[in-house]
Amino acid sequence: MTPAMDTPLDFGDPADLEKLRRDFRAWLAEHPLPERLPDEPVPVFLHRWHRLLHSGGWVGLDVPEEYGGRGLTPLHQVAVSDELGARGAPGVPRIGYLAHALLEFASPDQRRRLLPRMLAGDDVWCQGFSEPGAGSDLAGMTTYAERGDDGSGSGSGSGSGGHYTVRGQKLWTSYAQYSTYCLLLARTDRTAPRHASISAFVLPLDRPGVTVRPLRAAGGDDEFCELFLDDVRLAESERIGAEGDGWALAMTTVSYERNALDTGHLSKYGLLVERLRRTASERRGELPDGLLSEIGRCFVDYEVLVAHARRRTAERLAGQVAGPASSVDKLLMTRAEQRLYETALKVFPEELHGPGGDVFSEYLYSRAASVYGGTSQIQRNIIAGRLLRLPNGAD
Ligand SMILES: Cc1cc2nc3c(=O)[nH]c(=O)nc-3n(C[C@H](O)[C@H](O)[C@H](O)COP(=O)(O)OP(=O)(O)OC[C@H]3O[C@@H](n4cnc5c(N)ncnc54)[C@H](O)[C@@H]3O)c2cc1C
């Protein structure tokens, strides 16, 4: 881990937050980032890091204690991400948006069973929303969960009472091959309007009928998976929320996914902006003017993002939930990240080593920022329709 720089989201911290930062720094000094083992897949390595962070009490700080968290505020979790990013360390696992979906839609019993294990990394979760014909148009999904009532209670996942039989295919399911559970969306009504006919389920990935097939991405890793669901039986008790709640759950999930509060990213960008600034002043006269102004733009993007994230954090502390405004966060983050790594590759061409080179692999992943969590075009549609109320915007 690199030594920490100033963190971007220092709120003139209240005393307890300042103490939390101090405690965390002390803990980090005793628990440095572990070495990645030879040939260890990145997700396996990050999972070890996740469990180590959790053992110190640094995951789920803003999740209520009864569900395995520490019952603190989002700002406490922000402070932890901020400290990690400022050291160039991987952040806390990106499970906050799934945890929010469960907190809002799962029954108290489901929350008690699922959340503590999710936070601890005992269970690893993935998100089964997109399909081959339903990405931007998510409501067009065709995976179907057919309801059947049997009182037998026999067979895996049937529980007692009703069950569903699920058929369909999901695509781009990140890290499904390393996951225990999938937060699955499926249609449960063939007659209701599209948005009202989707339900959410917790799908154990070892359930008979589930096939996970990894796909190789440009960066060389196998993040994406196809998920085939052939007559997979799910118990009614494995549904999250009521039938038809799936769309609302999906929108809650993606709003948190698009949120600018993931400040581990911000402080990571801050490290690179600072490196670019230093290089520009050390190599004055050597770098072309065009490149210098690109570095300037990176700095401006970063400053805008930090100011925006501060505002968002304050809103969250005031009790506001993430909503369509997260689309603004997503666009700002995408612009900042893509420009930053594009510029960094021009300033440090020696890091263009292909997959494995730090800047290069970050650059490759930054290209996906305008797609994952909803494309930039879709974010603009949401801003036009939901925030600006312009005619013909997305719903
Ligand atoms: C790194 C990464 C990780 C991902 N992880 C997951 C995951 O874990 N789980 C999951 O469910 N999904 C995941 N996805 C999928 C992601 O949500 C979809 O790729 C995304 O929603 C776009 O859908 P699509 O790929 O089907 O593109 P399409 O919807 O086919 O879009 C193709 C192009 O058309 C444009 N377009 C489509 N509709 C409109 C419109 N109405 N107005 C203007 N332009 C439009 C899009 O902006 C895009 O440029 C991941 C994607 C990436 C890149």
Coordinates of C-alpha atoms and ligand atoms in Angstrom, one line a residue:
M1 CA 0.0 0.0 0.0
T2 CA 1.3 3.5 -0.8
P3 CA 1.3 6.0 2.1
A4 CA -1.9 7.9 2.5
M5 CA -2.3 11.3 0.8
D6 CA -4.9 13.8 2.1
T7 CA -8.3 12.3 1.6
P8 CA -10.7 14.1 -0.6
L9 CA -13.8 13.8 1.6
D10 CA -12.5 15.1 4.9
F11 CA -15.6 16.8 6.2
G12 CA -13.8 18.6 9.0
D13 CA -14.7 15.4 10.7
P14 CA -16.8 15.2 13.8
A15 CA -14.8 13.8 16.7
D16 CA -16.1 10.3 16.5
L17 CA -15.3 10.1 12.8
E18 CA -11.8 11.4 13.4
K19 CA -11.4 8.7 16.0
L20 CA -12.7 6.1 13.5
R21 CA -10.2 7.2 10.9
R22 CA -7.4 7.0 13.5
D23 CA -8.5 3.6 14.6
F24 CA -8.7 2.4 11.0
R25 CA -5.2 3.7 10.2
A26 CA -3.8 1.9 13.3
W27 CA -5.6 -1.3 12.2
L28 CA -4.2 -0.9 8.6
A29 CA -0.7 -0.5 10.0
E30 CA -1.1 -3.9 11.6
H31 CA -3.0 -5.5 8.8
P32 CA -1.4 -4.5 5.5
L33 CA -2.9 -5.6 2.2
P34 CA -2.0 -9.3 1.8
E35 CA 0.2 -10.5 -1.0
R36 CA -1.6 -11.8 -4.0
L37 CA -0.6 -15.5 -4.4
P38 CA 0.9 -16.7 -7.7
D39 CA -1.9 -17.4 -10.2
E40 CA -4.5 -16.4 -7.6
P41 CA -7.6 -15.0 -9.5
V42 CA -8.2 -11.3 -8.5
P43 CA -11.7 -12.0 -7.1
V44 CA -10.3 -14.7 -4.8
F45 CA -7.6 -12.3 -3.6
L46 CA -10.1 -9.5 -3.1
H47 CA -12.3 -11.9 -1.2
R48 CA -9.4 -12.6 1.3
W49 CA -9.1 -8.8 1.7
H50 CA -12.8 -8.5 2.2
R51 CA -12.8 -11.1 5.0
L52 CA -9.8 -9.4 6.6
L53 CA -11.5 -6.0 6.6
H54 CA -14.6 -7.6 8.0
S55 CA -12.7 -9.2 10.8
G56 CA -11.6 -5.8 11.9
G57 CA -15.2 -4.4 11.7
W58 CA -14.6 -2.3 8.6
V59 CA -17.4 -3.6 6.4
G60 CA -21.1 -2.6 6.6
L61 CA -20.5 0.3 9.0
D62 CA -23.8 1.9 8.1
V63 CA -25.8 -1.4 8.2
P64 CA -27.9 -1.8 11.4
E65 CA -26.2 -4.0 14.1
E66 CA -29.0 -6.5 14.1
Y67 CA -28.1 -7.3 10.4
G68 CA -24.4 -7.7 11.1
G69 CA -23.3 -4.1 10.6
R70 CA -22.1 -1.4 13.1
G71 CA -25.2 0.8 13.0
L72 CA -23.1 3.9 12.1
T73 CA -23.8 6.5 9.3
P74 CA -22.9 6.4 5.6
L75 CA -20.2 8.9 6.4
H76 CA -18.4 6.4 8.5
Q77 CA -18.3 3.9 5.6
V78 CA -17.3 6.7 3.3
A79 CA -14.3 7.5 5.7
V80 CA -13.1 3.9 5.5
S81 CA -13.3 3.8 1.7
D82 CA -11.6 7.2 1.6
E83 CA -8.7 6.0 3.7
L84 CA -8.3 2.8 1.6
G85 CA -8.4 4.7 -1.7
A86 CA -5.9 7.2 -0.5
R87 CA -3.4 4.3 0.1
G88 CA -4.1 2.8 -3.4
A89 CA -5.6 -0.2 -1.6
P90 CA -8.6 -2.0 -2.9
G91 CA -11.8 -0.7 -1.4
V92 CA -14.3 -2.4 0.8
P93 CA -16.2 -5.0 -1.3
R94 CA -18.8 -3.4 -3.6
I95 CA -21.8 -5.0 -1.9
G96 CA -23.4 -1.8 -0.5
Y97 CA -26.0 -1.6 -3.3
L98 CA -27.1 -5.2 -2.9
A99 CA -27.2 -4.7 0.9
H100 CA -29.5 -1.7 0.3
A101 CA -31.8 -3.7 -1.9
L102 CA -32.1 -6.3 0.9
L103 CA -32.5 -3.7 3.6
E104 CA -35.4 -2.1 1.7
F105 CA -37.2 -5.1 0.3
A106 CA -36.3 -8.3 2.2
S107 CA -38.3 -9.5 5.2
P108 CA -36.7 -9.1 8.6
D109 CA -36.1 -12.9 8.7
Q110 CA -34.4 -12.8 5.3
R111 CA -32.3 -9.8 6.3
R112 CA -31.2 -11.6 9.5
R113 CA -30.2 -14.7 7.6
L114 CA -28.6 -13.1 4.5
L115 CA -27.1 -9.8 5.4
P116 CA -24.6 -10.8 8.2
R117 CA -23.2 -13.5 5.9
M118 CA -23.0 -11.1 2.9
L119 CA -21.1 -8.6 5.0
A120 CA -18.7 -11.2 6.3
G121 CA -18.0 -12.6 2.9
D122 CA -19.3 -16.0 4.0
D123 CA -21.6 -15.7 1.1
V124 CA -20.6 -14.0 -2.1
W125 CA -23.4 -12.4 -4.2
C126 CA -23.8 -11.4 -7.8
Q127 CA -26.5 -9.5 -9.7
G128 CA -28.6 -11.3 -12.3
F129 CA -30.5 -8.5 -14.0
S130 CA -29.3 -8.2 -17.7
E131 CA -30.2 -10.7 -20.4
P132 CA -29.1 -11.1 -24.0
G133 CA -32.1 -9.1 -25.1
A134 CA -32.6 -6.9 -22.1
G135 CA -29.8 -4.6 -20.9
S136 CA -30.8 -1.0 -21.4
D137 CA -34.3 -2.2 -21.8
L138 CA -34.2 -4.2 -18.6
A139 CA -38.0 -4.3 -18.3
G140 CA -38.0 -6.4 -21.5
M141 CA -36.5 -9.4 -19.7
T142 CA -37.9 -12.8 -20.7
T143 CA -36.7 -15.0 -17.8
Y144 CA -39.8 -16.3 -16.3
A145 CA -40.6 -17.7 -12.9
E146 CA -43.7 -19.9 -13.2
R147 CA -45.7 -20.2 -10.0
G148 CA -46.9 -23.6 -8.8
D149 CA -48.5 -24.5 -5.5
D150 CA -47.5 -27.7 -3.9
G151 CA -47.9 -28.5 -0.3
S152 CA -45.3 -31.3 -0.5
G153 CA -42.3 -29.3 0.8
S154 CA -40.1 -31.8 -1.0
G155 CA -37.2 -31.2 -3.3
S156 CA -34.4 -28.7 -3.0
G157 CA -35.6 -25.1 -2.5
S158 CA -39.3 -26.0 -2.4
G159 CA -39.8 -25.2 1.3
S160 CA -43.4 -25.6 2.3
G161 CA -46.2 -24.1 0.3
G162 CA -45.7 -22.4 -3.1
H163 CA -42.7 -22.5 -5.4
Y164 CA -41.6 -21.2 -8.7
T165 CA -39.9 -22.9 -11.7
V166 CA -37.5 -20.5 -13.4
R167 CA -36.5 -20.7 -17.0
G168 CA -34.3 -18.2 -18.9
Q169 CA -30.9 -16.8 -19.4
K170 CA -28.9 -14.0 -17.8
L171 CA -25.8 -12.3 -19.3
W172 CA -22.9 -10.2 -18.0
T173 CA -23.4 -11.5 -14.5
S174 CA -20.2 -10.3 -12.9
Y175 CA -18.2 -13.0 -11.0
A176 CA -21.1 -15.5 -10.8
Q177 CA -18.5 -18.3 -10.9
Y178 CA -17.2 -17.1 -7.5
S179 CA -20.6 -16.4 -6.0
T180 CA -22.9 -18.3 -3.6
Y181 CA -26.1 -16.3 -4.4
C182 CA -27.5 -14.3 -7.2
L183 CA -30.0 -11.5 -6.7
L184 CA -32.2 -12.6 -9.6
L185 CA -34.9 -10.7 -11.5
A186 CA -37.6 -12.7 -13.3
R187 CA -41.0 -12.1 -14.7
T188 CA -43.8 -13.6 -12.6
D189 CA -46.9 -12.4 -14.5
R190 CA -47.5 -12.8 -18.3
T191 CA -50.4 -10.4 -18.4
A192 CA -49.5 -7.4 -16.1
P193 CA -47.7 -4.4 -17.6
R194 CA -43.9 -4.9 -18.0
H195 CA -42.7 -3.0 -15.0
A196 CA -45.3 -4.5 -12.7
S197 CA -44.7 -8.1 -13.6
I198 CA -41.1 -8.5 -12.4
S199 CA -40.2 -10.1 -9.1
A200 CA -36.8 -10.5 -7.3
F201 CA -35.4 -13.7 -5.9
V202 CA -32.4 -14.9 -4.0
L203 CA -31.0 -17.8 -6.2
P204 CA -28.5 -20.2 -4.6
L205 CA -26.1 -20.8 -7.5
D206 CA -25.6 -24.5 -6.6
R207 CA -29.3 -25.2 -7.2
P208 CA -30.0 -27.9 -9.7
G209 CA -30.7 -26.4 -13.2
V210 CA -28.3 -23.5 -12.8
T211 CA -25.3 -23.4 -15.2
V212 CA -22.7 -20.7 -14.9
R213 CA -20.4 -20.1 -18.0
P214 CA -17.6 -17.5 -17.6
L215 CA -16.7 -15.3 -20.6
R216 CA -13.2 -13.8 -21.1
A217 CA -13.1 -9.9 -21.2
A218 CA -10.7 -7.7 -23.1
G219 CA -8.6 -7.1 -19.9
G220 CA -7.9 -10.8 -19.8
D221 CA -10.1 -11.6 -16.8
D222 CA -13.2 -13.6 -16.7
E223 CA -15.5 -11.2 -14.9
F224 CA -18.6 -11.8 -17.0
C225 CA -20.7 -14.9 -16.9
E226 CA -23.7 -16.3 -18.7
L227 CA -26.2 -17.8 -16.4
F228 CA -28.5 -20.5 -17.8
L229 CA -31.6 -21.3 -15.8
D230 CA -33.3 -24.6 -16.8
D231 CA -36.3 -25.4 -14.7
V232 CA -34.7 -24.1 -11.5
R233 CA -37.0 -24.5 -8.5
L234 CA -37.2 -21.6 -6.1
A235 CA -39.3 -21.6 -2.9
E236 CA -41.8 -18.8 -2.3
S237 CA -39.7 -17.9 0.7
E238 CA -36.8 -17.2 -1.7
R239 CA -38.7 -14.3 -3.2
I240 CA -37.5 -10.9 -2.0
G241 CA -40.5 -8.5 -1.5
A242 CA -43.9 -9.0 -2.9
E243 CA -44.6 -10.3 -6.5
G244 CA -44.2 -7.3 -8.8
D245 CA -41.7 -5.5 -6.5
G246 CA -38.8 -6.5 -8.7
W247 CA -38.7 -3.3 -10.8
A248 CA -38.7 -1.1 -7.7
L249 CA -36.0 -3.3 -6.2
A250 CA -33.9 -3.1 -9.4
M251 CA -34.2 0.7 -9.5
T252 CA -33.1 0.9 -5.8
T253 CA -30.2 -1.3 -6.5
V254 CA -28.9 0.6 -9.5
S255 CA -29.4 4.0 -7.8
Y256 CA -27.0 2.9 -5.1
E257 CA -24.7 1.3 -7.7
R258 CA -24.5 4.6 -9.6
N259 CA -23.9 6.6 -6.5
A260 CA -20.9 8.9 -6.2
L261 CA -20.3 7.8 -2.6
D262 CA -17.9 5.1 -3.5
T263 CA -15.1 7.4 -2.5
G264 CA -12.5 4.7 -2.6
H265 CA -12.6 5.5 -6.3
L266 CA -12.3 9.2 -5.6
S267 CA -9.2 9.0 -3.6
K268 CA -7.7 6.5 -6.1
Y269 CA -8.3 9.0 -8.9
G270 CA -6.8 11.7 -6.6
L271 CA -3.6 9.7 -6.4
L272 CA -3.3 9.6 -10.2
V273 CA -4.3 13.2 -10.7
E274 CA -1.5 14.1 -8.2
R275 CA 1.0 11.9 -10.0
L276 CA 0.1 13.6 -13.3
R277 CA 0.4 17.0 -11.8
R278 CA 3.9 16.1 -10.4
T279 CA 5.0 14.7 -13.7
A280 CA 3.8 17.8 -15.6
S281 CA 5.8 20.1 -13.4
E282 CA 8.9 17.9 -13.4
R283 CA 8.8 17.5 -17.2
R284 CA 7.9 21.1 -17.9
G285 CA 8.7 21.9 -21.5
E286 CA 8.8 18.3 -22.4
L287 CA 5.1 17.4 -22.6
P288 CA 3.1 18.9 -25.4
D289 CA 0.7 21.8 -24.5
G290 CA -2.2 19.6 -25.6
L291 CA -1.3 17.1 -23.0
L292 CA -0.9 19.7 -20.3
S293 CA -4.4 21.0 -20.9
E294 CA -5.7 17.4 -20.8
I295 CA -4.1 17.0 -17.4
G296 CA -5.8 20.3 -16.4
R297 CA -9.1 18.9 -17.5
C298 CA -8.5 15.7 -15.4
F299 CA -7.9 18.0 -12.4
V300 CA -11.2 19.9 -13.1
D301 CA -13.2 16.7 -13.5
Y302 CA -11.8 15.4 -10.3
E303 CA -12.5 18.5 -8.4
V304 CA -16.1 18.6 -9.7
L305 CA -16.6 15.0 -8.7
V306 CA -15.2 15.5 -5.2
A307 CA -17.5 18.6 -4.7
H308 CA -20.4 16.6 -6.0
A309 CA -19.7 13.6 -3.8
R310 CA -19.5 15.9 -0.8
R311 CA -22.9 17.2 -1.6
R312 CA -24.3 13.7 -2.0
T313 CA -22.8 12.6 1.3
A314 CA -24.4 15.5 3.0
E315 CA -27.7 14.6 1.4
R316 CA -27.4 11.0 2.5
L317 CA -26.6 12.0 6.1
A318 CA -29.8 14.1 6.0
G319 CA -31.7 10.9 5.2
Q320 CA -32.2 11.2 1.5
V321 CA -32.2 7.9 -0.4
A322 CA -30.3 7.5 -3.7
G323 CA -32.7 8.1 -6.6
P324 CA -32.6 9.1 -10.2
A325 CA -30.1 11.8 -9.3
S326 CA -27.5 9.0 -9.1
S327 CA -27.5 9.2 -12.9
V328 CA -25.6 12.5 -12.6
D329 CA -23.1 10.8 -10.3
K330 CA -22.6 8.0 -12.8
L331 CA -22.0 10.4 -15.8
L332 CA -19.5 12.5 -13.8
M333 CA -17.6 9.5 -12.6
T334 CA -17.5 8.0 -16.0
R335 CA -16.2 11.2 -17.6
A336 CA -13.6 11.7 -14.9
E337 CA -12.4 8.1 -14.9
Q338 CA -12.2 7.7 -18.7
R339 CA -10.4 10.9 -19.3
L340 CA -8.0 10.3 -16.4
Y341 CA -6.8 6.9 -17.6
E342 CA -6.7 8.0 -21.3
T343 CA -4.5 10.9 -20.3
A344 CA -2.3 8.8 -17.9
L345 CA -1.6 6.3 -20.8
K346 CA -0.3 9.2 -22.9
V347 CA 1.8 10.6 -20.1
F348 CA 3.1 7.2 -19.0
P349 CA 3.3 5.3 -22.3
E350 CA 5.8 2.9 -20.7
E351 CA 2.8 1.5 -18.7
L352 CA 1.2 0.4 -21.9
H353 CA 2.4 -3.1 -21.3
G354 CA -0.8 -4.8 -22.0
P355 CA -3.0 -6.6 -19.5
G356 CA -1.3 -6.6 -16.1
G357 CA 0.2 -3.1 -16.4
D358 CA -1.4 -1.0 -13.7
V359 CA -2.5 2.0 -15.7
F360 CA -3.3 -0.1 -18.7
S361 CA -5.6 -2.5 -17.0
E362 CA -7.4 0.4 -15.2
Y363 CA -7.6 2.1 -18.6
L364 CA -9.3 -1.0 -20.1
Y365 CA -11.8 -1.3 -17.2
S366 CA -12.6 2.5 -17.4
R367 CA -13.9 1.8 -21.0
A368 CA -16.7 -0.3 -19.4
A369 CA -17.7 2.6 -17.0
S370 CA -20.0 4.0 -19.7
V371 CA -21.8 0.6 -19.9
Y372 CA -22.0 -1.1 -16.5
G373 CA -24.8 0.0 -14.2
G374 CA -26.6 1.4 -17.2
T375 CA -25.0 3.1 -20.2
S376 CA -24.3 6.8 -20.4
Q377 CA -27.1 7.2 -23.0
I378 CA -29.5 5.7 -20.5
Q379 CA -28.3 8.0 -17.7
R380 CA -29.0 11.0 -20.0
N381 CA -32.4 9.7 -20.7
I382 CA -33.1 9.4 -17.0
I383 CA -31.9 12.9 -16.3
A384 CA -34.0 14.2 -19.2
G385 CA -37.1 12.4 -18.2
R386 CA -37.0 12.1 -14.4
L387 CA -34.9 15.1 -13.3
L388 CA -35.7 17.7 -15.9
R389 CA -39.1 16.3 -16.8
L390 CA -38.4 16.9 -20.5
P391 CA -40.9 15.2 -22.9
N392 CA -39.9 11.7 -24.3
G393 CA -37.4 11.0 -21.5
A394 CA -36.9 7.5 -20.1
D395 CA -39.3 6.4 -17.5
Ligands
LIG1 C1 -18.1 -4.4 -16.6 C2 -19.6 -4.8 -16.6 C3 -20.2 -5.4 -15.6 C4 -21.5 -5.8 -15.6 N1 -22.0 -6.5 -14.6 C5 -23.3 -6.8 -14.6 C6 -23.9 -7.6 -13.6 O1 -23.2 -8.1 -12.7 N2 -25.2 -8.0 -13.7 C7 -26.0 -7.6 -14.7 O2 -27.2 -7.9 -14.6 N3 -25.5 -6.8 -15.7 C8 -24.2 -6.5 -15.7 N4 -23.7 -5.7 -16.8 C9 -24.5 -5.4 -17.9 C10 -24.9 -4.0 -18.1 O3 -25.9 -3.6 -17.1 C11 -25.4 -3.8 -19.5 O4 -24.3 -4.1 -20.4 C12 -26.0 -2.5 -19.8 O5 -27.2 -2.2 -19.1 C13 -26.2 -2.2 -21.3 O6 -27.0 -3.3 -21.8 P1 -26.5 -4.0 -23.1 O7 -25.1 -4.4 -23.0 O8 -27.5 -5.1 -23.4 O9 -26.6 -2.9 -24.3 P2 -27.8 -2.5 -25.1 O10 -29.0 -2.2 -24.2 O11 -28.0 -3.4 -26.2 O12 -27.3 -1.1 -25.7 C14 -26.5 -1.0 -26.9 C15 -26.3 0.5 -27.2 O13 -27.6 1.1 -27.5 C16 -27.8 2.2 -26.6 N5 -29.2 2.3 -26.3 C17 -30.0 1.3 -25.9 N6 -31.2 1.8 -25.6 C18 -31.2 3.2 -25.8 C19 -32.1 4.2 -25.6 N7 -33.4 4.0 -25.2 N8 -31.7 5.5 -25.8 C20 -30.4 5.8 -26.2 N9 -29.5 4.8 -26.4 C21 -29.9 3.5 -26.2 C22 -27.0 1.9 -25.4 O14 -26.6 3.1 -24.7 C23 -25.7 1.3 -26.0 O15 -24.8 2.2 -26.4 C24 -22.3 -5.4 -16.7 C25 -21.7 -4.7 -17.8 C26 -20.4 -4.4 -17.8 C27 -19.8 -3.6 -18.9

